Short mmCIF file of C-alpha atoms and ligand atoms in Angstrom, two decimals:
data_model
loop_
_atom_site.label_atom_id
_atom_site.label_comp_id
_atom_site.label_asym_id
_atom_site.label_seq_id
_atom_site.Cartn_x
_atom_site.Cartn_y
_atom_site.Cartn_z
CA UNK A 247 -12.75 -9.26 4.91
CA UNK A 248 -9.43 -8.29 6.29
CA UNK A 249 -8.41 -9.84 9.68
CA UNK A 250 -5.70 -10.92 11.72
CA UNK A 251 -4.77 -14.72 10.61
CA UNK A 252 -6.18 -17.77 12.83
CA UNK A 253 -4.04 -20.98 13.48
CA UNK A 254 -6.84 -22.16 11.10
CA UNK A 255 -6.26 -20.74 8.31
CA UNK A 256 -2.19 -21.85 8.23
CA UNK A 257 -2.93 -24.13 5.11
CA UNK A 258 -4.83 -22.06 3.28
CA UNK A 259 -1.76 -19.51 3.57
CA UNK A 260 0.62 -22.07 2.48
CA UNK A 261 -1.62 -22.92 -0.59
CA UNK A 262 -1.45 -19.65 -1.74
CA UNK A 263 2.11 -18.69 -1.06
CA UNK A 264 3.18 -21.42 -2.30
CA UNK A 265 1.46 -21.69 -5.81
CA UNK A 266 3.40 -18.22 -6.57
CA UNK A 267 6.49 -19.81 -5.10
CA UNK A 268 6.15 -22.83 -7.83
CA UNK A 269 5.85 -19.83 -10.13
CA UNK A 270 9.02 -18.62 -8.63
CA UNK A 271 7.23 -15.36 -7.52
CA UNK A 272 7.83 -15.56 -4.02
CA UNK A 273 9.97 -17.79 -1.72
CA UNK A 274 8.42 -20.96 -0.19
CA UNK A 275 7.20 -21.05 3.17
CA UNK A 276 7.38 -24.06 5.31
CA UNK A 277 3.65 -25.14 7.68
CA UNK A 278 6.34 -24.65 10.67
CA UNK A 279 7.77 -21.54 9.82
CA UNK A 280 3.70 -19.81 9.06
CA UNK A 281 2.95 -21.56 12.23
CA UNK A 282 5.80 -19.66 13.93
CA UNK A 283 5.20 -16.45 12.52
CA UNK A 284 1.08 -16.50 12.36
CA UNK A 285 1.24 -13.26 14.45
CA UNK A 286 2.82 -11.47 11.64
CA UNK A 287 -0.49 -12.73 9.44
CA UNK A 288 -3.07 -10.61 8.07
CA UNK A 289 -5.84 -12.69 5.90
CA UNK A 290 -8.64 -11.79 3.31
CA UNK A 291 -11.34 -14.06 4.19
CA UNK A 292 -14.63 -14.52 1.02
CA UNK A 293 -17.05 -16.92 2.63
CA UNK A 294 -15.31 -19.38 4.38
CA UNK A 295 -12.34 -19.00 2.05
CA UNK A 296 -8.80 -17.49 2.71
CA UNK A 297 -8.14 -15.59 -0.79
CA UNK A 298 -5.07 -13.17 0.34
CA UNK A 299 -2.72 -12.83 2.82
CA UNK A 300 0.15 -11.00 3.49
CA UNK A 301 2.63 -10.42 6.63
CA UNK A 302 4.31 -8.18 8.70
CA UNK A 303 7.56 -9.06 10.30
CA UNK A 304 9.52 -6.79 12.25
CA UNK A 305 13.29 -6.53 11.13
CA UNK A 306 14.66 -4.06 13.55
CA UNK A 307 13.71 -1.11 16.05
CA UNK A 308 12.49 1.42 13.43
CA UNK A 309 12.10 -1.10 10.16
CA UNK A 310 9.48 -3.73 9.15
CA UNK A 311 8.89 -6.18 6.09
CA UNK A 312 5.76 -7.08 3.78
CA UNK A 313 6.29 -10.52 3.01
CA UNK A 314 4.27 -13.41 1.70
CA UNK A 315 1.75 -11.19 0.08
CA UNK A 316 -0.37 -12.98 -2.12
CA UNK A 317 -4.10 -12.69 -3.31
CA UNK A 318 -5.29 -15.97 -5.59
CA UNK A 319 -5.27 -14.88 -9.09
CA UNK A 320 -9.40 -15.36 -9.59
CA UNK A 321 -9.76 -12.32 -6.77
CA UNK A 322 -6.65 -10.07 -7.76
CA UNK A 323 -8.00 -6.33 -9.42
CA UNK A 324 -10.09 -6.20 -6.86
CA UNK A 325 -8.89 -3.77 -4.06
CA UNK A 326 -7.74 -7.17 -1.70
CA UNK A 327 -3.84 -6.86 -1.99
CA UNK A 328 -4.21 -3.03 -1.26
CA UNK A 329 -6.42 -3.57 2.09
CA UNK A 330 -4.19 -6.13 3.06
CA UNK A 331 -0.86 -3.92 2.61
CA UNK A 332 -2.97 -1.23 4.26
CA UNK A 333 -4.09 -3.25 7.35
CA UNK A 334 -0.02 -4.11 7.63
CA UNK A 335 0.93 -0.64 7.62
CA UNK A 336 -1.77 0.68 9.85
CA UNK A 337 -0.12 -2.06 12.34
CA UNK A 338 3.45 -1.00 11.88
CA UNK A 339 2.51 2.94 12.16
CA UNK A 340 0.67 2.06 15.67
CA UNK A 341 3.68 -0.03 16.59
CA UNK A 342 5.94 3.16 16.28
CA UNK A 343 7.86 1.44 13.19
CA UNK A 344 9.18 4.45 11.09
CA UNK A 345 9.62 2.69 7.68
CA UNK A 346 8.20 -0.39 5.68
CA UNK A 347 9.74 -2.08 3.23
CA UNK A 348 9.31 -4.53 0.50
CA UNK A 349 11.12 -6.47 -2.25
CA UNK A 350 9.37 -7.45 -5.04
CA UNK A 351 8.60 -7.62 -8.72
CA UNK A 352 5.41 -5.95 -8.44
CA UNK A 353 6.61 -2.14 -8.17
CA UNK A 354 3.97 -0.14 -9.92
CA UNK A 355 1.34 -1.69 -7.19
CA UNK A 356 3.68 -0.50 -4.20
CA UNK A 357 3.92 2.64 -5.78
CA UNK A 358 0.45 3.19 -6.06
CA UNK A 359 0.08 2.77 -2.59
CA UNK A 360 2.69 5.51 -1.56
CA UNK A 361 5.82 3.50 -1.74
CA UNK A 362 8.90 4.90 -3.48
CA UNK A 363 11.93 3.24 -4.84
CA UNK A 364 15.02 2.91 -2.81
CA UNK A 365 18.34 1.45 -3.63
CA UNK A 366 18.71 -2.15 -2.33
CA UNK A 367 21.88 -0.93 -0.67
CA UNK A 368 20.16 1.41 1.96
CA UNK A 369 18.40 -1.74 3.69
CA UNK A 370 20.27 -3.43 6.40
CA UNK A 371 22.06 -6.49 5.73
CA UNK A 372 20.04 -8.68 8.00
CA UNK A 373 17.21 -7.78 5.07
CA UNK A 374 19.25 -10.33 2.54
CA UNK A 375 18.73 -13.35 4.91
CA UNK A 376 16.17 -14.57 2.88
CA UNK A 377 18.38 -14.50 -0.22
CA UNK A 378 20.47 -17.41 1.09
CA UNK A 379 17.43 -19.60 0.46
CA UNK A 380 16.35 -18.04 -2.61
CA UNK A 381 17.64 -19.85 -6.22
CA UNK A 382 17.71 -16.04 -8.04
CA UNK A 383 20.39 -14.99 -5.37
CA UNK A 384 22.49 -14.35 -7.84
CA UNK A 385 20.47 -12.80 -10.00
CA UNK A 386 18.07 -11.36 -7.88
CA UNK A 387 15.53 -9.17 -10.07
CA UNK A 388 13.25 -7.76 -7.27
CA UNK A 389 13.22 -3.83 -6.77
CA UNK A 390 13.15 -2.25 -2.83
CA UNK A 391 10.80 0.05 -2.12
CA UNK A 392 9.83 1.68 0.97
CA UNK A 393 6.85 3.55 2.57
CA UNK A 394 8.44 6.62 5.41
CA UNK A 395 5.95 6.34 8.05
CA UNK A 396 7.93 9.06 10.00
CA UNK A 397 5.12 11.93 10.53
CA UNK A 398 2.29 10.13 9.38
C1 COA B 101 0.36 -8.22 -6.34
C2 COA B 101 -1.08 -8.44 -6.03
C3 COA B 101 -0.70 -8.78 -4.30
C4 COA B 101 -1.64 -7.18 -6.02
O1 COA B 101 -2.93 -7.83 -5.57
P1 COA B 101 -4.61 -7.12 -6.41
O2 COA B 101 -5.39 -7.60 -5.34
O3 COA B 101 -4.67 -7.43 -7.48
O4 COA B 101 -4.13 -5.80 -6.43
P2 COA B 101 -5.31 -4.40 -5.77
O5 COA B 101 -6.37 -4.43 -6.47
O6 COA B 101 -5.73 -4.25 -4.25
O7 COA B 101 -4.34 -3.15 -6.51
C5 COA B 101 -3.99 -1.75 -6.10
C6 COA B 101 -3.89 -0.99 -6.80
O8 COA B 101 -2.56 -1.44 -7.48
C7 COA B 101 -2.63 -1.72 -9.12
N1 COA B 101 -1.98 -2.89 -9.35
C8 COA B 101 -1.86 -4.56 -8.76
N2 COA B 101 -1.22 -4.83 -9.23
C9 COA B 101 0.11 -4.25 -9.74
C10 COA B 101 0.95 -4.55 -10.64
N3 COA B 101 1.63 -5.49 -10.73
N4 COA B 101 1.86 -3.29 -11.20
C11 COA B 101 1.12 -2.19 -11.01
N5 COA B 101 0.08 -1.60 -10.14
C12 COA B 101 -0.62 -2.92 -9.75
C13 COA B 101 -3.86 -2.15 -9.27
O9 COA B 101 -4.28 -1.84 -10.71
C14 COA B 101 -4.55 -1.02 -8.19
O10 COA B 101 -4.72 0.36 -8.76
P3 COA B 101 -5.70 1.10 -8.50
O11 COA B 101 -5.68 1.67 -6.85
O12 COA B 101 -5.36 2.77 -9.24
O13 COA B 101 -7.11 0.64 -9.03
C15 COA B 101 -1.50 -9.60 -6.67
O14 COA B 101 -1.17 -9.38 -7.96
C16 COA B 101 -0.50 -11.06 -6.18
O15 COA B 101 -0.97 -11.85 -5.45
N6 COA B 101 0.82 -10.82 -6.73
C17 COA B 101 1.26 -12.19 -7.01
C18 COA B 101 2.12 -12.57 -5.86
C19 COA B 101 3.17 -11.56 -5.55
O16 COA B 101 3.53 -10.99 -6.85
N7 COA B 101 3.34 -10.56 -4.62
C20 COA B 101 4.12 -9.79 -4.36
C21 COA B 101 5.08 -9.85 -3.70
S1 COA B 101 6.12 -8.72 -2.70
#
């Protein structure tokens, strides 16, 4: 079941994200930051467990970012990642956002969901704030992908 995150989900969200962060697949997020941004998050709950999460963070008047998308290894390839991103994109559409982007090493996953690769420099500079706390900042291997919501 995909639903908005609740306060009690934070320890599970923290564990999910930081397991991938340990493998340098995404940025660490501290519990304080997760509480602060909790309203951005969707989770996938199976039985009593959170097995996936995804955040939609508004960046600018027409732009939001998909962040911290994680599905636990044992639950991958069951459509959970797709459902999480679709929930975030639906909310973006309802908010009137025109574009949703992600910075990712899972380019193919996003392309299957209708996102297109764009030149990273086409995104506003504010997007790169997170790069300051990334160990790979001078050797970034992430691709920028964008979904255009105008007219949908
Ligand atoms: C990327 C991730 C979120 C995908 O979640 P998932 O639940 O396994 O994905 P889904 O089952 O919803 O897959 C949806 C589609 O994308 C495809 N897909 C999934 N991962 C893919 C990848 N890395 N590359 C290309 N295609 C991929 C699936 O085959 C599926 O295709 P289909 O619709 O034709 O069947 C998950 O692998 C993950 O958490 N990875 C580690 C963290 C990470 O890289 N997060 C992204 C940060 S931006």
